[in-house]
Amino acid sequence: VQDVLDQYGFYPLPRWDTISEEDWKVISTISEAESFQEAAQVLNSSIEKLGQKIGVMRDGEIFPRKGQDFNYLKRYSQQLIQRYSTKKKLENIEKQLMRIWKALSEMM
């Protein structure tokens, strides 16, 4: 099972409220960068400080503990952004449907 998780990235999502604005900046930067060096440069950080931040994010279960190379973290970051983007869109659709349902109910 672990091999499938590692290969396809089907890890459970971290709780939304555990991801800070700073964490999202790191996630977004890693998802777009080509290397740790580029990500650190975009974040105005050293590679060492970026590594420490990634370690803290692993401890906070935002990043999986396994998968040390950059490409793995890049793919995971891209998946995390995509999954939360989809989740947020679905929640907005649900809210709109509830408003429509309420309006229709009041008309009857």
mmCIF file of C-alpha atoms in Angstrom:
data_model
loop_
_atom_site.group_PDB
_atom_site.id
_atom_site.type_symbol
_atom_site.label_atom_id
_atom_site.label_comp_id
_atom_site.label_asym_id
_atom_site.label_seq_id
_atom_site.Cartn_x
_atom_site.Cartn_y
_atom_site.Cartn_z
ATOM 1 C CA VAL A 1 0.000 0.000 0.000
ATOM 2 C CA GLN A 2 2.814 2.399 0.881
ATOM 3 C CA ASP A 3 4.304 1.981 -2.609
ATOM 4 C CA VAL A 4 0.994 3.025 -4.204
ATOM 5 C CA LEU A 5 0.801 6.060 -1.914
ATOM 6 C CA ASP A 6 4.362 6.999 -2.780
ATOM 7 C CA GLN A 7 3.922 6.487 -6.515
ATOM 8 C CA TYR A 8 0.545 8.161 -6.972
ATOM 9 C CA GLY A 9 0.511 10.614 -4.075
ATOM 10 C CA PHE A 10 -2.800 9.544 -2.556
ATOM 11 C CA TYR A 11 -2.036 10.870 0.889
ATOM 12 C CA PRO A 12 -4.792 12.226 3.107
ATOM 13 C CA LEU A 13 -5.099 15.986 2.973
ATOM 14 C CA PRO A 14 -3.801 17.892 5.961
ATOM 15 C CA ARG A 15 -6.486 19.813 7.800
ATOM 16 C CA TRP A 16 -7.083 23.173 6.129
ATOM 17 C CA ASP A 17 -6.713 25.086 9.401
ATOM 18 C CA THR A 18 -3.242 23.621 9.985
ATOM 19 C CA ILE A 19 -1.840 25.259 6.836
ATOM 20 C CA SER A 20 -0.702 28.823 7.483
ATOM 21 C CA GLU A 21 -0.363 31.578 4.906
ATOM 22 C CA GLU A 22 3.409 31.130 5.080
ATOM 23 C CA ASP A 23 2.984 27.377 4.479
ATOM 24 C CA TRP A 24 0.848 28.077 1.390
ATOM 25 C CA LYS A 25 3.562 30.398 0.083
ATOM 26 C CA VAL A 26 6.132 27.597 0.446
ATOM 27 C CA ILE A 27 3.759 25.056 -1.138
ATOM 28 C CA SER A 28 2.995 27.375 -4.054
ATOM 29 C CA THR A 29 6.646 28.247 -4.614
ATOM 30 C CA ILE A 30 7.767 24.612 -4.556
ATOM 31 C CA SER A 31 4.967 23.673 -6.965
ATOM 32 C CA GLU A 32 6.287 26.160 -9.542
ATOM 33 C CA ALA A 33 10.054 25.982 -8.976
ATOM 34 C CA GLU A 34 12.496 23.677 -10.753
ATOM 35 C CA SER A 35 14.800 23.090 -7.770
ATOM 36 C CA PHE A 36 15.300 23.704 -4.060
ATOM 37 C CA GLN A 37 17.721 26.478 -5.038
ATOM 38 C CA GLU A 38 15.114 28.245 -7.168
ATOM 39 C CA ALA A 39 12.436 27.855 -4.481
ATOM 40 C CA ALA A 40 14.765 29.268 -1.822
ATOM 41 C CA GLN A 41 15.666 32.193 -4.076
ATOM 42 C CA VAL A 42 11.999 33.028 -4.788
ATOM 43 C CA LEU A 43 11.271 32.861 -1.045
ATOM 44 C CA ASN A 44 14.315 35.067 -0.284
ATOM 45 C CA SER A 45 15.665 32.280 1.896
ATOM 46 C CA SER A 46 18.685 30.039 2.090
ATOM 47 C CA ILE A 47 18.419 26.393 1.107
ATOM 48 C CA GLU A 48 19.120 25.496 4.739
ATOM 49 C CA LYS A 49 16.236 27.624 6.031
ATOM 50 C CA LEU A 50 13.917 26.217 3.365
ATOM 51 C CA GLY A 51 14.946 22.719 4.441
ATOM 52 C CA GLN A 52 14.170 23.594 8.053
ATOM 53 C CA LYS A 53 10.762 24.984 7.043
ATOM 54 C CA ILE A 54 9.996 21.812 5.081
ATOM 55 C CA GLY A 55 10.994 19.799 8.168
ATOM 56 C CA VAL A 56 8.569 21.811 10.312
ATOM 57 C CA MET A 57 5.856 21.268 7.715
ATOM 58 C CA ARG A 58 6.561 17.514 7.802
ATOM 59 C CA ASP A 59 6.320 17.555 11.600
ATOM 60 C CA GLY A 60 2.997 19.383 11.258
ATOM 61 C CA GLU A 61 1.869 16.681 8.808
ATOM 62 C CA ILE A 62 1.458 19.165 5.970
ATOM 63 C CA PHE A 63 4.095 17.357 3.913
ATOM 64 C CA PRO A 64 4.439 13.555 4.114
ATOM 65 C CA ARG A 65 7.471 12.371 6.025
ATOM 66 C CA LYS A 66 8.635 10.214 3.135
ATOM 67 C CA GLY A 67 9.963 11.577 -0.124
ATOM 68 C CA GLN A 68 13.044 13.669 0.287
ATOM 69 C CA ASP A 69 13.756 14.717 -3.291
ATOM 70 C CA PHE A 70 12.552 17.958 -4.805
ATOM 71 C CA ASN A 71 10.454 16.420 -7.578
ATOM 72 C CA TYR A 72 8.463 14.445 -5.022
ATOM 73 C CA LEU A 73 7.713 17.584 -2.975
ATOM 74 C CA LYS A 74 6.894 19.493 -6.154
ATOM 75 C CA ARG A 75 4.352 16.858 -7.264
ATOM 76 C CA TYR A 76 2.857 16.684 -3.776
ATOM 77 C CA SER A 77 2.590 20.495 -3.614
ATOM 78 C CA GLN A 78 0.868 20.581 -6.999
ATOM 79 C CA GLN A 79 -1.571 17.872 -5.880
ATOM 80 C CA LEU A 80 -2.256 19.681 -2.623
ATOM 81 C CA ILE A 81 -3.054 22.930 -4.441
ATOM 82 C CA GLN A 82 -5.254 21.134 -6.978
ATOM 83 C CA ARG A 83 -7.146 19.122 -4.361
ATOM 84 C CA TYR A 84 -7.848 22.132 -2.148
ATOM 85 C CA SER A 85 -8.781 24.246 -5.157
ATOM 86 C CA THR A 86 -11.302 21.600 -6.216
ATOM 87 C CA LYS A 87 -12.570 21.256 -2.665
ATOM 88 C CA LYS A 88 -13.065 25.012 -2.358
ATOM 89 C CA LYS A 89 -14.893 25.190 -5.702
ATOM 90 C CA LEU A 90 -17.221 22.367 -4.644
ATOM 91 C CA GLU A 91 -17.937 24.086 -1.327
ATOM 92 C CA ASN A 92 -18.813 27.305 -3.181
ATOM 93 C CA ILE A 93 -21.127 25.404 -5.521
ATOM 94 C CA GLU A 94 -22.777 23.779 -2.520
ATOM 95 C CA LYS A 95 -23.347 27.189 -0.892
ATOM 96 C CA GLN A 96 -24.866 28.563 -4.079
ATOM 97 C CA LEU A 97 -27.158 25.547 -4.403
ATOM 98 C CA MET A 98 -28.292 25.976 -0.810
ATOM 99 C CA ARG A 99 -29.137 29.640 -1.504
ATOM 100 C CA ILE A 100 -31.104 28.636 -4.599
ATOM 101 C CA TRP A 101 -32.884 25.884 -2.654
ATOM 102 C CA LYS A 102 -33.766 28.318 0.108
ATOM 103 C CA ALA A 103 -35.068 30.899 -2.384
ATOM 104 C CA LEU A 104 -37.173 28.270 -4.144
ATOM 105 C CA SER A 105 -38.515 26.994 -0.834
ATOM 106 C CA GLU A 106 -39.580 30.506 0.159
ATOM 107 C CA MET A 107 -41.404 30.942 -3.157
ATOM 108 C CA MET A 108 -43.579 27.898 -2.556
#
